[in-house]
Coordinates of N, CA, C and O and ligand atoms in Angstrom, one line a residue:
X1 N 371.1 83.1 100.0 CA 370.0 83.5 99.2 C 369.8 82.4 98.1 O 368.8 81.8 97.8
X2 N 371.0 82.0 97.4 CA 370.9 80.9 96.4 C 370.4 79.6 97.1 O 369.6 79.0 96.4
X3 N 371.0 79.3 98.2 CA 370.5 78.0 98.9 C 368.9 78.0 99.1 O 368.2 77.0 99.1
X4 N 368.6 79.4 99.6 CA 367.1 79.5 100.0 C 366.2 79.3 98.7 O 365.1 78.7 98.8
X5 N 366.7 79.9 97.7 CA 365.9 79.8 96.3 C 365.9 78.3 96.0 O 364.8 77.7 95.5
X6 N 367.0 77.6 96.1 CA 367.1 76.1 95.8 C 366.0 75.4 96.6 O 365.2 74.6 96.0
X7 N 365.9 75.6 98.0 CA 364.9 74.8 98.7 C 363.6 75.3 98.3 O 362.7 74.5 98.2
X8 N 363.3 76.5 98.0 CA 362.0 77.1 97.5 C 361.5 76.4 96.2 O 360.5 75.9 96.1
X9 N 362.5 76.2 95.4 CA 362.3 75.6 94.1 C 362.0 74.1 94.2 O 361.2 73.5 93.5
X10 N 362.7 73.5 95.2 CA 362.5 72.1 95.4 C 361.1 71.7 96.0 O 360.3 70.9 95.5
X11 N 360.8 72.6 96.9 CA 359.3 72.5 97.4 C 358.2 72.7 96.5 O 357.3 72.0 96.3
X12 N 358.6 73.7 95.5 CA 357.6 74.1 94.6 C 357.4 72.9 93.5 O 356.3 72.6 93.0
X13 N 358.7 72.1 93.2 CA 358.4 71.0 92.4 C 357.5 70.0 92.9 O 356.7 69.5 92.2
X14 N 357.7 69.7 94.2 CA 356.9 68.6 94.9 C 355.4 69.1 94.8 O 354.6 68.3 94.5
X15 N 355.2 70.3 95.1 CA 353.8 70.9 95.5 C 353.0 70.8 94.0 O 352.0 70.4 93.8
X16 N 353.7 71.5 93.0 CA 353.0 71.7 91.8 C 353.0 70.3 90.9 O 352.0 70.0 90.5
X17 N 354.2 69.6 91.0 CA 354.3 68.4 90.3 C 353.2 67.4 90.9 O 352.6 66.8 90.1
X18 N 353.1 67.3 92.2 CA 352.1 66.4 92.8 C 350.7 66.6 92.4 O 349.9 65.9 91.9
X19 N 350.3 68.1 92.3 CA 349.0 68.4 91.9 C 348.7 68.2 90.5 O 347.6 67.8 90.0
X20 N 349.8 68.3 89.5 CA 349.5 68.0 88.1 C 349.3 66.7 88.0 O 348.5 66.3 87.1
X21 N 350.1 65.8 88.6 CA 350.0 64.5 88.5 C 348.5 64.0 88.9 O 347.8 63.2 88.3
X22 N 348.1 64.5 90.0 CA 346.7 64.2 90.6 C 345.7 64.7 89.5 O 344.8 64.0 89.2
X23 N 345.8 66.0 89.0 CA 344.8 66.4 88.1 C 344.7 65.9 86.8 O 343.7 65.5 86.1
X24 N 345.9 65.5 86.3 CA 346.0 65.1 84.8 C 346.1 63.5 84.7 O 345.8 63.1 83.6
X25 N 346.5 62.8 85.7 CA 346.5 61.4 85.5 C 345.7 60.6 86.5 O 344.8 59.9 86.1
X26 N 345.9 60.9 87.8 CA 345.3 60.1 88.7 C 343.7 60.4 88.8 O 342.9 59.4 88.7
X27 N 343.2 61.5 88.7 CA 341.8 61.9 88.8 C 341.1 61.5 87.6 O 340.0 60.8 87.7
X28 N 341.5 61.7 86.4 CA 340.8 61.4 85.1 C 340.6 59.7 85.1 O 339.4 59.3 84.8
X29 N 341.6 59.0 85.5 CA 341.4 57.5 85.6 C 340.4 57.1 86.5 O 339.6 56.3 86.4
X30 N 340.4 57.8 87.8 CA 339.5 57.5 89.0 C 338.2 57.8 88.4 O 337.1 57.3 88.8
X31 N 338.0 59.0 87.8 CA 336.7 59.5 87.3 C 336.0 58.5 86.4 O 334.8 58.2 86.5
X32 N 336.8 58.0 85.5 CA 336.2 57.0 84.4 C 335.5 55.8 85.1 O 334.4 55.4 84.7
X33 N 336.1 55.3 86.1 CA 335.5 54.1 86.9 C 335.0 54.5 88.1 O 334.6 53.6 88.9
X34 N 334.8 55.8 88.5 CA 334.2 56.3 89.8 C 334.9 55.6 90.9 O 334.3 55.1 91.9
X35 N 336.2 55.6 90.8 CA 337.0 54.8 91.8 C 337.6 55.8 93.0 O 338.6 56.2 92.8
X36 N 336.7 55.9 94.0 CA 337.0 56.7 95.1 C 338.3 56.3 95.7 O 339.1 57.1 96.3
X37 N 338.4 55.0 95.9 CA 339.5 54.5 96.7 C 340.9 54.9 96.0 O 341.9 55.0 96.7
X38 N 341.0 55.0 94.8 CA 342.2 55.3 94.1 C 342.6 56.8 94.5 O 343.8 57.1 94.7
X39 N 341.7 57.7 94.5 CA 341.9 59.0 95.0 C 342.4 59.1 96.5 O 343.4 59.8 96.8
X40 N 341.7 58.3 97.2 CA 341.9 58.3 98.7 C 343.5 57.7 98.9 O 344.3 58.4 99.6
X41 N 343.8 56.7 98.1 CA 345.2 56.1 98.2 C 346.2 57.2 97.8 O 347.3 57.3 98.4
X42 N 345.9 57.9 96.7 CA 346.9 59.0 96.2 C 347.1 60.0 97.3 O 348.1 60.4 97.8
X43 N 345.9 60.5 97.8 CA 345.8 61.5 98.9 C 346.7 61.1 100.1 O 347.6 61.8 100.5
X44 N 346.5 59.9 100.6 CA 347.2 59.5 101.7 C 348.8 59.3 101.6 O 349.5 59.6 102.3
X45 N 349.0 58.8 100.4 CA 350.5 58.8 100.0 C 351.1 60.2 99.8 O 352.2 60.4 100.3
X46 N 350.4 60.9 99.0 CA 351.1 62.2 98.6 C 351.1 63.2 99.8 O 352.1 64.0 99.9
X47 N 350.1 63.2 100.7 CA 350.2 64.2 101.8 C 351.5 64.1 102.7 O 351.8 65.1 103.2
X48 N 352.0 63.0 102.7 CA 353.3 62.8 103.7 C 354.4 63.6 103.0 O 355.3 64.0 103.7
X49 N 354.3 63.8 101.7 CA 355.4 64.5 101.1 C 354.8 66.0 100.8 O 355.7 66.9 101.0
X50 N 353.6 66.1 100.5 CA 353.0 67.4 100.0 C 352.8 68.4 101.1 O 353.3 69.6 101.1
X51 N 352.6 68.0 102.4 CA 352.3 68.9 103.5 C 353.7 69.5 103.9 O 353.8 70.7 104.2
X52 N 354.7 68.5 104.1 CA 356.0 69.2 104.4 C 356.6 70.1 103.4 O 357.2 71.2 103.7
X53 N 356.2 69.9 102.0 CA 356.7 70.7 101.1 C 356.1 72.0 101.1 O 356.7 73.0 101.1
X54 N 354.8 72.0 101.5 CA 354.0 73.3 101.5 C 354.6 74.1 102.7 O 354.7 75.3 102.7
X55 N 354.9 73.4 103.9 CA 355.4 74.1 105.0 C 356.7 74.6 104.7 O 357.1 75.9 105.1
X56 N 357.6 74.0 103.9 CA 358.8 74.5 103.5 C 358.7 75.7 102.5 O 359.5 76.6 102.7
X57 N 357.7 75.7 101.7 CA 357.4 76.9 100.9 C 357.0 78.1 101.6 O 357.5 79.2 101.4
X58 N 356.1 77.8 102.8 CA 355.8 79.0 103.5 C 357.0 79.6 104.2 O 357.1 80.8 104.2
X59 N 357.9 78.7 105.0 CA 358.9 79.3 105.7 C 359.9 80.0 104.8 O 360.4 81.1 104.9
X60 N 360.3 79.2 103.6 CA 361.3 79.8 102.7 C 360.7 81.0 101.9 O 361.5 81.9 101.8
X61 N 359.5 80.9 101.7 CA 358.9 82.1 101.0 C 358.8 83.3 101.8 O 359.1 84.4 101.3
X62 N 358.4 83.1 103.1 CA 358.4 84.4 104.0 C 359.7 84.9 104.1 O 360.0 86.1 104.2
X63 N 360.7 84.0 104.2 CA 362.2 84.4 104.5 C 362.6 85.2 103.2 O 363.1 86.3 103.2
X64 N 362.4 84.6 101.9 CA 362.8 85.2 100.7 C 362.1 86.6 100.6 O 362.6 87.6 100.2
X65 N 360.8 86.6 100.9 CA 360.0 87.9 100.8 C 360.6 89.0 101.8 O 360.7 90.3 101.4
X66 N 361.1 88.6 103.0 CA 361.6 89.7 103.9 C 362.9 90.0 103.3 O 363.4 91.2 103.7
X67 N 363.7 89.3 102.5 CA 364.9 89.6 101.9 C 364.6 90.7 100.9 O 365.5 91.6 100.5
X68 N 363.5 90.5 100.1 CA 363.3 91.4 99.0 C 362.7 92.7 99.5 O 363.0 93.8 98.9
X69 N 361.9 92.6 100.6 CA 361.3 93.9 101.1 C 361.0 93.7 102.6 O 360.4 92.6 103.0
X70 N 361.4 94.6 103.4 CA 361.0 94.5 104.9 C 359.5 94.4 105.1 O 358.8 95.0 104.4
X71 N 359.2 93.5 106.0 CA 357.8 93.1 106.2 C 356.9 94.4 106.5 O 355.8 94.6 106.0
X72 N 357.5 95.5 107.0 CA 356.7 96.8 107.3 C 356.2 97.4 106.0 O 355.3 98.1 106.0
X73 N 357.0 97.0 104.9 CA 356.6 97.6 103.5 C 355.7 96.7 102.8 O 355.5 97.1 101.6
X74 N 355.3 95.6 103.2 CA 354.4 94.6 102.4 C 353.1 95.2 102.0 O 352.6 94.8 101.2
X75 N 352.6 96.2 102.8 CA 351.3 96.7 102.4 C 351.4 98.0 101.5 O 350.6 98.7 101.1
X76 N 352.8 98.3 101.1 CA 353.0 99.6 100.3 C 352.5 99.4 98.9 O 352.0 98.3 98.5
X77 N 353.0 100.3 98.1 CA 352.5 100.3 96.7 C 353.6 99.9 95.7 O 353.6 100.3 94.4
X78 N 354.8 99.2 96.2 CA 355.9 98.9 95.2 C 355.5 97.6 94.6 O 354.5 96.9 95.0
X79 N 356.1 97.5 93.4 CA 355.7 96.1 92.6 C 356.1 95.0 93.3 O 355.3 94.0 93.3
X80 N 357.1 94.9 94.2 CA 357.5 93.8 95.0 C 356.4 93.5 96.1 O 356.1 92.4 96.4
X81 N 355.9 94.6 96.7 CA 354.9 94.5 97.6 C 353.6 93.8 97.1 O 353.0 92.9 97.6
X82 N 353.2 94.2 95.9 CA 352.2 93.5 95.1 C 352.3 92.2 94.9 O 351.4 91.3 95.1
X83 N 353.6 91.8 94.6 CA 353.9 90.4 94.3 C 353.7 89.5 95.6 O 353.3 88.4 95.6
X84 N 354.3 90.1 96.7 CA 354.2 89.4 98.0 C 352.8 89.3 98.4 O 352.4 88.2 98.8
X85 N 352.0 90.2 98.1 CA 350.5 90.1 98.5 C 349.9 89.1 97.6 O 348.9 88.2 98.1
X86 N 350.3 89.0 96.3 CA 349.7 87.9 95.5 C 350.0 86.5 96.1 O 349.3 85.6 96.1
X87 N 351.3 86.4 96.5 CA 351.6 85.1 97.1 C 350.9 84.8 98.3 O 350.3 83.7 98.5
X88 N 350.7 85.8 99.2 CA 349.8 85.6 100.4 C 348.5 85.3 100.0 O 347.8 84.5 100.7
X89 N 348.0 85.9 99.0 CA 346.5 85.6 98.6 C 346.4 84.2 98.1 O 345.5 83.3 98.4
X90 N 347.5 83.6 97.4 CA 347.5 82.3 96.8 C 347.7 81.3 98.1 O 346.9 80.3 98.1
X91 N 348.3 81.8 99.1 CA 348.5 80.9 100.3 C 347.1 80.8 101.1 O 346.7 79.8 101.4
X92 N 346.4 82.0 101.1 CA 345.0 81.9 101.8 C 344.2 80.9 100.9 O 343.4 80.1 101.5
X93 N 344.1 81.2 99.7 CA 343.3 80.3 98.8 C 343.6 78.7 98.9 O 342.7 77.9 99.1
X94 N 344.9 78.5 99.0 CA 345.4 77.2 99.2 C 344.9 76.6 100.5 O 344.4 75.5 100.7
X95 N 345.1 77.4 101.7 CA 344.5 76.9 102.9 C 343.0 76.6 103.0 O 342.5 75.6 103.5
X96 N 342.2 77.6 102.4 CA 340.7 77.4 102.4 C 340.4 76.2 101.6 O 339.6 75.4 101.9
X97 N 340.9 76.0 100.3 CA 340.6 74.9 99.5 C 341.0 73.6 100.1 O 340.3 72.6 100.2
X98 N 342.2 73.5 100.7 CA 342.7 72.4 101.3 C 341.9 71.9 102.5 O 341.7 70.8 102.8
X99 N 341.6 73.0 103.5 CA 340.9 72.6 104.7 C 339.5 72.0 104.3 O 339.1 71.1 104.7
X100 N 338.9 72.7 103.2 CA 337.6 72.3 102.8 C 337.7 70.9 102.3 O 336.7 70.0 102.5
X101 N 338.7 70.6 101.6 CA 338.8 69.3 100.9 C 339.0 68.2 101.9 O 338.3 67.2 102.0
X102 N 339.9 68.5 102.8 CA 340.4 67.5 103.8 C 339.4 67.2 104.9 O 339.1 66.1 105.3
X103 N 338.6 68.4 105.2 CA 337.6 68.1 106.4 C 336.1 67.9 105.9 O 335.5 67.2 106.6
X104 N 335.9 68.5 104.7 CA 334.4 68.1 104.2 C 334.4 67.1 103.1 O 333.6 66.1 103.1
X105 N 335.1 67.3 102.1 CA 335.0 66.5 100.9 C 335.5 65.1 101.0 O 334.7 64.0 100.8
X106 N 336.8 65.0 101.4 CA 337.4 63.7 101.4 C 336.8 62.7 102.3 O 336.4 61.7 102.0
X107 N 336.3 63.1 103.7 CA 335.7 62.2 104.6 C 334.5 61.5 103.9 O 334.0 60.5 104.4
X108 N 333.7 62.4 103.3 CA 332.4 61.9 102.6 C 332.5 61.5 101.3 O 331.5 61.7 100.4
X109 N 333.7 61.4 100.8 CA 333.9 61.0 99.3 C 333.1 59.9 98.8 O 333.2 58.8 99.4
X110 N 332.3 60.0 97.8 CA 331.5 58.8 97.1 C 331.4 59.1 95.7 O 331.7 60.4 95.2
X111 N 331.0 58.2 94.9 CA 331.0 58.3 93.3 C 330.3 59.5 93.0 O 330.4 60.0 92.0
X112 N 329.2 59.9 93.7 CA 328.3 61.0 93.3 C 329.0 62.5 93.6 O 328.6 63.4 92.8
X113 N 329.8 62.5 94.5 CA 330.4 63.9 94.7 C 331.8 63.9 94.3 O 332.5 65.0 94.5
X114 N 332.2 62.9 93.5 CA 333.6 62.8 93.0 C 333.9 64.0 92.1 O 335.1 64.7 92.0
X115 N 332.9 64.4 91.3 CA 333.0 65.6 90.5 C 333.4 66.8 91.1 O 334.2 67.7 90.7
X116 N 332.9 67.1 92.3 CA 333.2 68.3 93.1 C 334.7 68.3 93.6 O 335.4 69.3 93.6
X117 N 335.2 67.1 93.9 CA 336.5 67.0 94.3 C 337.4 67.4 93.0 O 338.5 68.0 93.3
X118 N 337.0 67.0 91.9 CA 337.8 67.4 90.6 C 337.8 68.8 90.4 O 338.8 69.3 90.1
X119 N 336.7 69.5 90.7 CA 336.7 71.0 90.6 C 337.7 71.5 91.6 O 338.5 72.5 91.3
X120 N 337.7 70.9 92.7 CA 338.6 71.3 93.8 C 340.0 71.2 93.4 O 340.8 72.0 93.7
X121 N 340.3 70.0 92.9 CA 341.7 69.7 92.5 C 342.2 70.6 91.4 O 343.3 71.1 91.4
X122 N 341.3 71.0 90.3 CA 341.6 71.9 89.4 C 341.9 73.2 90.0 O 342.9 74.0 89.7
X123 N 341.1 73.8 91.0 CA 341.3 75.0 91.5 C 342.6 75.1 92.2 O 343.3 76.1 92.1
X124 N 342.9 74.2 93.1 CA 344.2 74.2 93.8 C 345.4 74.0 92.9 O 346.4 74.7 93.3
X125 N 345.2 73.3 91.9 CA 346.3 73.2 90.9 C 346.5 74.6 90.2 O 347.7 75.0 90.1
X126 N 345.4 75.2 89.9 CA 345.6 76.6 89.2 C 346.2 77.5 90.2 O 347.1 78.3 89.8
X127 N 345.9 77.5 91.5 CA 346.5 78.4 92.5 C 348.0 78.1 92.6 O 348.8 78.8 92.7
X128 N 348.3 76.7 92.5 CA 349.7 76.5 92.5 C 350.6 77.1 91.5 O 351.7 77.5 91.5
X129 N 349.8 77.1 90.2 CA 350.5 77.8 89.0 C 350.6 79.3 89.2 O 351.6 80.0 88.9
X130 N 349.6 79.9 90.0 CA 349.7 81.3 90.5 C 350.9 81.5 91.3 O 351.5 82.6 91.1
X131 N 351.1 80.6 92.2 CA 352.2 80.8 93.0 C 353.5 80.9 92.2 O 354.5 81.7 92.4
X132 N 353.7 80.1 91.2 CA 354.9 80.0 90.4 C 354.9 81.2 89.6 O 356.0 81.8 89.5
X133 N 353.9 81.8 89.0 CA 353.7 82.9 88.1 C 354.1 84.2 88.9 O 355.1 85.0 88.4
X134 N 353.6 84.2 90.1 CA 354.0 85.4 91.0 C 355.4 85.3 91.4 O 356.2 86.3 91.4
X135 N 356.0 84.1 91.7 CA 357.4 83.9 92.1 C 358.3 84.3 91.1 O 359.4 84.9 91.4
X136 N 358.1 83.7 89.7 CA 359.2 84.1 88.8 C 359.1 85.7 88.5 O 360.1 86.1 87.9
X137 N 358.0 86.3 88.8 CA 357.9 87.7 88.4 C 358.7 88.6 89.2 O 359.0 89.8 88.9
X138 N 359.3 88.1 90.3 CA 360.3 89.0 91.2 C 361.5 89.2 90.3 O 362.1 90.3 90.5
X139 N 361.9 88.2 89.5 CA 363.2 88.4 88.6 C 362.9 88.7 87.3 O 363.7 89.4 86.5
X140 N 361.8 88.2 86.7 CA 361.4 88.3 85.4 C 360.3 89.4 85.2 O 359.2 88.9 85.7
X141 N 360.4 90.5 84.5 CA 359.2 91.4 84.5 C 358.5 91.1 83.1 O 358.9 90.6 82.3
Ligands
HEM1 C1 353.3 76.0 97.2 C2 353.6 77.4 97.4 C3 354.6 78.1 96.4 C4 355.2 77.8 95.3 C5 354.8 76.6 94.4 C6 356.2 78.8 95.0 C7 356.8 78.8 93.8 C8 357.9 79.8 93.5 C9 358.7 79.8 92.3 C10 358.7 78.8 91.2 C11 359.5 81.0 92.4 C12 360.5 81.4 91.3 C13 362.0 81.5 91.8 C14 362.8 82.2 91.1 O1 362.5 82.7 90.0 O2 364.1 82.5 91.4 C15 359.2 81.6 93.6 C16 359.8 82.8 94.1 C17 359.5 83.3 95.3 N1 358.4 83.1 96.1 FE1 357.3 81.4 96.1 N2 356.2 79.7 96.0 C18 355.3 79.2 97.0 C19 354.9 79.9 98.1 C20 355.5 81.1 98.6 C21 355.1 81.8 99.7 C22 354.1 81.3 100.7 C23 355.8 83.0 99.7 C24 355.6 84.0 100.8 C25 355.4 85.3 100.7 C26 356.7 83.0 98.6 C27 357.6 84.0 98.3 C28 358.5 84.0 97.2 C29 359.5 85.0 96.8 C30 359.7 86.2 97.7 C31 360.1 84.6 95.7 C32 361.2 85.4 95.0 C33 362.5 84.5 95.2 C34 363.6 85.1 94.4 O3 363.7 84.9 93.2 O4 364.6 85.5 95.0 N3 356.4 81.9 97.9 N4 358.2 80.9 94.3

């Protein structure tokens, strides 16, 4: 259990840290000079670490969730079931935002639609903080 939480926290650091760096440092700088290439360069470099980290989160998270509550009870009305559903809702939002950015926004990125990417980055970062909030609520009420 301890090792599993360790792995989960390691993946969380990479995922949340990477998105905060993108939102608070890389994007504002690129926005000022409408520098699409800087965003592309960050995405290409970060995704090699970020996607494995997200996969690690999904595997370790589902595993941890099944230790807190058997999957058959995830639709029940216990507080842990509600937290697990909150995690799964964050995962769905992440998948939808990520797929939209990767398949629609990034391939057509230009100085005119850079603002939309900014909105996207803010949304996915907020969702990543939602993951952390729901996660810590298992132990801290
Ligand atoms: C990028 C995605 C995710 C991030 C950033 C994240 C982050 C966190 C954090 C910071 C904790 C607090 C650990 C603690 O207080 O001990 C946590 C706990 C937890 N997370 Fe996640 N999580 C993610 C995805 C998931 C997914 C997909 C699930 C699956 C349902 C999940 C299930 C859990 C569970 C069950 C715990 C409680 C672990 C424990 O304290 O024993 N997480 N998560």
